[in-house]
Tab-separated table of C-alpha atoms and ligand atoms in Angstrom:
chain	number	residue	atom	x	y	z
A	274	MET	CA	92.740	137.255	87.461
A	275	LYS	CA	94.061	133.814	86.769
A	276	ALA	CA	95.115	130.992	89.079
A	277	LEU	CA	97.196	127.897	88.385
A	278	VAL	CA	96.338	124.939	90.593
A	279	THR	CA	98.623	121.929	90.352
A	280	GLY	CA	96.770	118.880	91.612
A	281	GLY	CA	93.535	120.715	90.782
A	282	ALA	CA	91.611	117.530	89.966
A	283	GLY	CA	92.400	116.056	93.359
A	284	PHE	CA	90.464	116.280	96.581
A	285	ILE	CA	91.621	119.621	98.014
A	286	GLY	CA	92.566	121.048	94.622
A	287	SER	CA	89.161	120.558	93.039
A	288	HIS	CA	87.358	122.208	95.957
A	289	LEU	CA	89.771	125.115	95.632
A	290	VAL	CA	89.163	125.346	91.885
A	291	ASP	CA	85.389	125.529	92.436
A	292	TYR	CA	85.863	128.288	94.971
A	293	LEU	CA	88.263	130.290	92.808
A	294	VAL	CA	85.843	130.175	89.870
A	295	GLU	CA	83.062	131.378	92.176
A	296	GLN	CA	85.311	134.308	93.105
A	297	GLY	CA	85.503	135.208	89.413
A	298	LEU	CA	88.947	133.818	88.585
A	299	ASP	CA	89.946	131.858	85.524
A	300	VAL	CA	91.706	128.678	86.542
A	301	VAL	CA	94.308	126.474	84.919
A	302	VAL	CA	94.675	122.975	86.324
A	303	VAL	CA	97.627	120.643	85.890
A	304	ASP	CA	96.973	117.143	87.154
A	305	ASP	CA	98.240	113.722	86.098
A	306	LEU	CA	95.056	112.091	87.454
A	307	SER	CA	97.096	109.674	89.578
A	308	MET	CA	94.713	110.398	92.469
A	309	GLY	CA	92.549	113.106	90.911
A	310	ASP	CA	89.593	112.684	88.603
A	311	LEU	CA	88.184	114.817	85.787
A	312	LYS	CA	84.756	114.307	87.345
A	313	ASN	CA	85.901	116.625	90.125
A	314	ILE	CA	86.207	119.515	87.677
A	315	HIS	CA	83.080	121.613	87.345
A	316	HIS	CA	82.605	125.055	85.741
A	317	GLN	CA	84.280	123.868	82.542
A	318	ASP	CA	83.900	127.330	80.951
A	319	HIS	CA	86.337	128.873	83.402
A	320	VAL	CA	88.760	126.008	83.872
A	321	ASP	CA	91.436	124.743	81.482
A	322	VAL	CA	92.685	121.318	82.434
A	323	TYR	CA	96.030	119.865	81.389
A	324	ILE	CA	96.540	116.201	82.108
A	325	GLU	CA	100.259	116.326	82.730
A	326	ASP	CA	102.919	115.437	85.244
A	327	VAL	CA	104.224	118.434	87.228
A	328	ARG	CA	107.737	117.038	86.739
A	329	ASN	CA	107.549	117.839	83.030
A	330	LYS	CA	109.709	120.956	83.210
A	331	GLU	CA	109.372	122.011	79.601
A	332	PHE	CA	105.609	121.755	79.758
A	333	ILE	CA	105.395	123.710	83.015
A	334	GLN	CA	107.663	126.460	81.739
A	335	GLN	CA	105.700	126.886	78.516
A	336	LEU	CA	102.465	126.890	80.471
A	337	LEU	CA	103.694	129.603	82.845
A	338	GLN	CA	104.826	131.781	79.926
A	339	ARG	CA	101.567	131.316	78.080
A	340	GLU	CA	99.115	131.617	80.966
A	341	LYS	CA	100.966	134.071	83.243
A	342	PRO	CA	98.929	133.166	86.338
A	343	ASP	CA	98.509	135.719	89.101
A	344	TYR	CA	98.196	133.067	91.800
A	345	ILE	CA	99.937	129.703	91.907
A	346	TYR	CA	98.767	126.976	94.279
A	347	PHE	CA	101.129	124.016	94.375
A	348	LEU	CA	98.964	121.125	95.585
A	349	ALA	CA	100.225	118.313	93.364
A	350	ALA	CA	101.927	115.764	95.590
A	351	ILE	CA	102.242	112.205	96.708
A	352	ALA	CA	100.141	112.939	99.788
A	353	SER	CA	100.895	109.975	102.011
A	354	VAL	CA	103.532	109.417	104.682
A	355	ALA	CA	103.343	105.635	104.250
A	356	ASP	CA	103.507	105.872	100.452
A	357	SER	CA	106.630	108.053	100.678
A	358	ILE	CA	108.342	105.317	102.660
A	359	GLU	CA	107.473	102.816	99.891
A	360	ARG	CA	108.754	105.068	97.087
A	361	PRO	CA	110.974	107.862	98.424
A	362	ALA	CA	112.671	108.734	95.138
A	363	GLU	CA	109.421	109.296	93.324
A	364	THR	CA	108.013	111.251	96.265
A	365	HIS	CA	111.080	113.463	96.263
A	366	SER	CA	110.860	114.212	92.560
A	367	ILE	CA	107.257	115.375	92.901
A	368	ASN	CA	107.047	116.799	96.412
A	369	HIS	CA	110.360	118.618	96.237
A	370	THR	CA	112.025	118.858	92.823
A	371	ALA	CA	108.938	119.818	90.819
A	372	VAL	CA	108.218	122.685	93.232
A	373	PHE	CA	111.818	123.829	93.259
A	374	ASP	CA	112.014	123.782	89.460
A	375	MET	CA	108.913	125.932	89.152
A	376	LEU	CA	110.180	128.396	91.723
A	377	GLU	CA	113.561	128.617	90.057
A	378	TYR	CA	111.944	129.288	86.705
A	379	ILE	CA	109.781	132.036	88.201
A	380	ARG	CA	112.867	133.632	89.700
A	381	LYS	CA	114.962	133.403	86.538
A	382	THR	CA	112.280	134.763	84.241
A	383	GLU	CA	110.965	137.274	86.791
A	384	LEU	CA	107.465	136.073	86.110
A	385	PRO	CA	105.141	138.599	87.756
A	386	ILE	CA	103.035	136.627	90.238
A	387	LYS	CA	100.864	137.844	93.099
A	388	LYS	CA	101.150	134.757	95.303
A	389	PHE	CA	102.948	131.409	95.245
A	390	LEU	CA	101.351	129.142	97.821
A	391	PHE	CA	103.030	125.860	98.682
A	392	THR	CA	101.084	123.235	100.568
A	393	SER	CA	103.182	121.665	103.273
A	394	SER	CA	102.108	119.396	106.087
A	395	ALA	CA	101.731	118.985	109.823
A	396	ALA	CA	103.938	115.930	109.329
A	397	VAL	CA	106.970	118.254	109.581
A	398	TYR	CA	106.428	118.559	113.355
A	399	GLY	CA	107.002	114.841	113.916
A	400	ASN	CA	106.760	113.367	117.401
A	401	LEU	CA	108.225	116.131	119.549
A	402	PRO	CA	106.244	116.572	122.767
A	403	GLU	CA	105.158	120.229	122.459
A	404	LEU	CA	101.448	120.439	121.733
A	405	PRO	CA	99.554	122.158	120.218
A	406	LYS	CA	101.931	122.818	117.350
A	407	LYS	CA	102.665	126.442	116.577
A	408	GLU	CA	104.219	127.525	113.322
A	409	ASP	CA	107.455	128.261	115.195
A	410	SER	CA	107.432	124.998	117.186
A	411	ARG	CA	110.454	122.773	116.649
A	412	VAL	CA	110.193	120.399	113.705
A	413	ASP	CA	111.295	116.787	113.440
A	414	PRO	CA	110.375	115.371	110.046
A	415	LEU	CA	110.289	111.577	110.360
A	416	SER	CA	109.536	110.328	106.851
A	417	PRO	CA	110.628	111.119	103.298
A	418	TYR	CA	107.257	112.844	102.942
A	419	ALA	CA	107.840	115.114	105.935
A	420	ILE	CA	111.467	115.809	104.997
A	421	ASP	CA	110.500	116.817	101.463
A	422	LYS	CA	107.689	119.020	102.706
A	423	TYR	CA	109.960	120.754	105.185
A	424	SER	CA	112.906	121.273	102.854
A	425	THR	CA	110.606	122.569	100.129
A	426	GLU	CA	109.037	124.981	102.600
A	427	ARG	CA	112.486	126.305	103.379
A	428	PHE	CA	113.227	126.865	99.679
A	429	VAL	CA	109.881	128.539	99.099
A	430	LEU	CA	110.367	130.917	102.026
A	431	ALA	CA	114.038	131.581	101.315
A	432	TYR	CA	113.275	132.356	97.668
A	433	GLY	CA	110.598	134.726	98.903
A	434	ASN	CA	113.139	136.531	101.052
A	435	LEU	CA	116.071	136.424	98.673
A	436	TYR	CA	114.245	137.455	95.525
A	437	ASP	CA	111.267	139.293	96.988
A	438	LEU	CA	108.806	136.744	95.666
A	439	PRO	CA	105.313	136.656	97.237
A	440	THR	CA	105.640	133.133	98.629
A	441	VAL	CA	103.724	131.548	101.467
A	442	CYS	CA	103.410	128.022	102.896
A	443	VAL	CA	100.518	126.281	104.599
A	444	ARG	CA	100.841	123.241	106.828
A	445	PHE	CA	97.740	121.170	106.324
A	446	PHE	CA	96.669	119.038	109.223
A	447	ASN	CA	94.264	116.172	108.392
A	448	VAL	CA	91.875	117.429	105.760
A	449	TYR	CA	88.692	115.442	105.093
A	450	GLY	CA	85.395	115.735	103.275
A	451	PRO	CA	83.531	114.870	100.105
A	452	GLY	CA	85.644	113.995	97.085
A	453	GLN	CA	88.537	112.442	98.999
A	454	ASN	CA	89.642	109.401	97.058
A	455	PRO	CA	89.556	106.251	99.225
A	456	SER	CA	90.915	103.922	96.549
A	457	SER	CA	94.464	103.538	97.794
A	458	PRO	CA	95.599	101.952	101.066
A	459	TYR	CA	97.518	105.237	101.431
A	460	SER	CA	94.411	107.413	101.190
A	461	GLY	CA	93.388	109.651	104.084
A	462	VAL	CA	92.037	107.669	107.019
A	463	LEU	CA	88.597	109.289	107.004
A	464	SER	CA	88.018	108.504	103.342
A	465	ILE	CA	88.917	104.870	104.055
A	466	LEU	CA	86.763	104.756	107.154
A	467	THR	CA	83.807	106.278	105.301
A	468	GLU	CA	84.115	103.668	102.590
A	469	CYS	CA	84.285	100.893	105.196
A	470	PHE	CA	81.063	102.139	106.789
A	471	ASP	CA	79.416	102.541	103.415
A	472	LYS	CA	80.406	99.137	102.016
A	473	ASN	CA	80.272	97.307	105.357
A	474	LYS	CA	83.950	96.412	105.107
A	475	ALA	CA	86.375	95.823	107.963
A	476	PHE	CA	88.593	98.788	108.865
A	477	THR	CA	92.320	98.209	109.323
A	478	LEU	CA	93.493	100.107	112.377
A	479	TYR	CA	97.251	100.663	112.556
A	480	GLY	CA	98.305	100.771	116.188
A	481	ASP	CA	96.056	101.017	119.222
A	482	GLY	CA	93.845	103.826	117.897
A	483	LYS	CA	95.175	106.217	120.509
A	484	GLN	CA	97.087	108.217	117.906
A	485	THR	CA	95.511	111.631	117.473
A	486	ARG	CA	94.974	114.006	114.592
A	487	ASP	CA	93.539	117.455	114.034
A	488	PHE	CA	90.833	116.802	111.442
A	489	VAL	CA	89.761	119.828	109.439
A	490	TYR	CA	86.807	119.921	107.087
A	491	ILE	CA	87.506	120.832	103.482
A	492	ASP	CA	85.319	123.979	103.488
A	493	ASP	CA	87.328	125.429	106.356
A	494	VAL	CA	90.523	124.658	104.460
A	495	ILE	CA	89.289	126.527	101.397
A	496	GLN	CA	88.291	129.451	103.611
A	497	ALA	CA	91.845	129.477	104.989
A	498	LEU	CA	93.470	129.313	101.557
A	499	TRP	CA	91.425	132.228	100.277
A	500	LEU	CA	92.121	134.327	103.384
A	501	ILE	CA	95.830	133.716	102.936
A	502	THR	CA	95.578	134.533	99.228
A	503	THR	CA	93.876	137.845	99.872
A	504	SER	CA	95.881	138.881	102.950
A	505	LYS	CA	99.233	140.592	103.019
A	506	THR	CA	101.526	137.719	103.956
A	507	LYS	CA	105.280	137.764	104.073
A	508	HIS	CA	107.209	134.592	103.284
A	509	GLU	CA	105.663	132.798	106.195
A	510	VAL	CA	103.970	129.597	107.291
A	511	PHE	CA	100.388	129.051	108.458
A	512	ASN	CA	98.906	126.006	110.164
A	513	VAL	CA	95.612	125.052	108.536
A	514	ALA	CA	93.593	123.004	110.982
A	515	ASN	CA	90.586	122.871	113.254
A	516	GLY	CA	92.479	123.196	116.523
A	517	HIS	CA	91.046	120.062	118.182
A	518	GLU	CA	92.809	116.807	118.944
A	519	THR	CA	90.864	113.600	118.293
A	520	SER	CA	92.022	110.005	118.578
A	521	LEU	CA	91.205	107.439	115.922
A	522	ASN	CA	89.280	105.473	118.559
A	523	SER	CA	87.065	108.516	119.198
A	524	ILE	CA	86.531	109.082	115.509
A	525	ILE	CA	85.389	105.503	115.054
A	526	HIS	CA	83.022	105.907	117.967
A	527	ILE	CA	81.579	109.195	116.638
A	528	TYR	CA	81.213	107.698	113.167
A	529	GLU	CA	79.393	104.636	114.476
A	530	LYS	CA	76.798	106.952	116.005
A	531	ILE	CA	76.450	108.980	112.809
A	532	ALA	CA	76.202	105.960	110.519
A	533	HIS	CA	74.081	103.948	113.002
A	534	LYS	CA	76.342	100.952	112.438
A	535	ARG	CA	79.106	99.073	114.174
A	536	ILE	CA	82.305	98.546	112.246
A	537	LYS	CA	84.600	95.527	112.249
A	538	ILE	CA	88.162	96.439	113.143
A	539	GLN	CA	91.295	94.567	112.124
A	540	LYS	CA	94.259	95.616	114.239
A	541	CYS	CA	97.749	95.892	112.752
A	542	ASP	CA	101.091	97.248	113.955
A	543	TYR	CA	101.711	100.972	113.859
A	544	ARG	CA	102.945	102.206	110.506
A	545	ILE	CA	106.584	103.229	110.613
A	546	GLY	CA	107.080	106.972	110.345
A	547	ASP	CA	103.624	107.562	111.802
A	548	VAL	CA	103.100	110.571	114.058
A	549	LYS	CA	101.526	109.698	117.422
A	550	ARG	CA	99.845	112.962	118.407
A	551	SER	CA	98.958	115.968	116.318
A	552	VAL	CA	97.005	119.129	117.019
A	553	ALA	CA	97.487	122.697	115.872
A	554	ASN	CA	97.515	126.088	117.429
A	555	ILE	CA	95.591	128.130	114.839
A	556	ASN	CA	95.980	131.596	116.365
A	557	LYS	CA	98.029	132.859	113.457
A	558	LEU	CA	95.313	131.976	110.968
A	559	THR	CA	92.622	133.287	113.294
A	560	LYS	CA	94.334	136.686	113.212
A	561	LEU	CA	93.664	136.775	109.464
A	562	GLY	CA	89.943	136.321	110.208
A	563	TYR	CA	89.687	132.521	110.093
A	564	THR	CA	86.955	130.858	112.100
A	565	THR	CA	86.353	127.133	112.045
A	566	LYS	CA	82.816	126.697	110.806
A	567	TRP	CA	82.773	122.903	110.955
A	568	THR	CA	82.976	120.795	114.080
A	569	LEU	CA	84.085	117.222	113.544
A	570	GLU	CA	80.535	115.963	114.128
A	571	ASP	CA	79.081	118.413	111.584
A	572	GLY	CA	81.782	117.613	109.053
A	573	LEU	CA	81.352	113.857	109.408
A	574	ASN	CA	77.566	114.199	109.214
A	575	SER	CA	77.861	116.196	106.015
A	576	TYR	CA	80.421	113.774	104.547
A	577	TRP	CA	78.341	110.728	105.445
A	578	GLY	CA	75.118	112.401	104.300
A	579	GLY	CA	76.578	112.925	100.822
A	580	ILE	CA	77.589	109.290	100.361
B	262	UD1	C1	97.760	113.038	106.587
B	262	UD1	C2	97.704	113.261	105.092
B	262	UD1	C3	98.921	114.028	104.655
B	262	UD1	C4	98.979	115.308	105.466
B	262	UD1	C5	99.042	114.975	106.951
B	262	UD1	C6	99.017	116.198	107.830
B	262	UD1	C7	96.606	111.593	103.675
B	262	UD1	C8	96.732	110.302	102.984
B	262	UD1	N1	97.673	111.968	104.399
B	262	UD1	O1	98.839	112.179	106.957
B	262	UD1	O2	98.837	114.346	103.273
B	262	UD1	O3	100.116	116.032	105.085
B	262	UD1	O4	97.874	114.235	107.278
B	262	UD1	O5	98.945	115.802	109.163
B	262	UD1	O6	95.608	112.278	103.592
B	262	UD1	N2	95.285	104.772	109.539
B	262	UD1	C9	94.628	103.614	109.940
B	262	UD1	N3	93.999	102.890	108.981
B	262	UD1	C10	93.965	103.247	107.656
B	262	UD1	C11	94.632	104.436	107.269
B	262	UD1	C12	95.284	105.182	108.245
B	262	UD1	O7	94.646	103.239	111.114
B	262	UD1	O8	93.369	102.533	106.846
B	262	UD1	C13	95.967	105.570	110.565
B	262	UD1	C14	97.415	105.895	110.233
B	262	UD1	O9	98.288	104.879	110.626
B	262	UD1	C15	97.609	107.201	111.020
B	262	UD1	C16	96.234	107.859	110.973
B	262	UD1	O10	95.315	106.827	110.636
B	262	UD1	O11	97.937	106.923	112.363
B	262	UD1	C17	96.136	108.937	109.915
B	262	UD1	O12	96.674	108.411	108.722
B	262	UD1	P1	96.525	109.154	107.309
B	262	UD1	O13	95.116	109.497	107.046
B	262	UD1	O14	97.274	108.349	106.306
B	262	UD1	O15	97.190	110.563	107.613
B	262	UD1	P2	98.579	111.139	108.125
B	262	UD1	O16	99.684	110.153	108.077
B	262	UD1	O17	98.282	111.833	109.398
């Protein structure tokens, strides 16, 4: 069995690659290393890495013909809401067009795949009041990032239905853990916070800290992805989350206890396009056999312990 992981040198991608190799798969990675790092790739014997942009259509098409992957995981993306507001055209070309082009090629050439998994986001739910978010809750994408994720989801699912392709989408909530790159101001908040604790730097808090997120540890995310891969799914969407709502203020407080340090906080205005409250209903995933193995405290302890 062979898997293609776009974005496989990135945070979530590289953990997935490790897991897939442990399950006995050969893996092909395409990553432009814009956020990923070759150091994240282990098991070199079972992984072929191509340093390439997923927007390179000719390259992707040749790769698909040559490698004929059974499973395709599309994780390559500009992963930040705020970044998408800075550069919407580039975000669109990666987060939407590159996925669409691959899907269209698979359809046209009738490439025999076993699963095409697109990684969408909790950002699609926006700021509507219903909580926790169920997969069939109303959506209200507020940023170019969220709009691209949602429209791409719709293509991926519609192509599944129209052409009987084995497509599935996951909506990641806020994934964290070792290997998350903190180097950009648009990196995930917990990678930034961890670096601030580690390097004794001030943390920039956008807003009053009352905004909430559903933080899910990377190992639980990989568990979810593999369950979805190996289950009979039908052109549908799954929330991938922990199922608990935590404010940034609480996270800071929990982290201070874990790191045995106080952190200096610089307050700034809310970021535009930011979601205020986010938490998932994970019943659908639970029905596939998913159990969250990592509480936030355990996850943060493990993350901090590995620094
Ligand atoms: C995150 C993910 C996105 C995913 C989505 C699902 C990243 C970069 N983004 O978006 O890929 O699809 O979850 O819900 O991993 N904040 C600060 N200070 C900072 C950085 C962030 O206060 O230095 C705040 C933000 O304003 C926001 C919250 O922390 O209110 C979370 O921000 P961020 O980690 O960027 O994640 P999301 O926008 O939720």
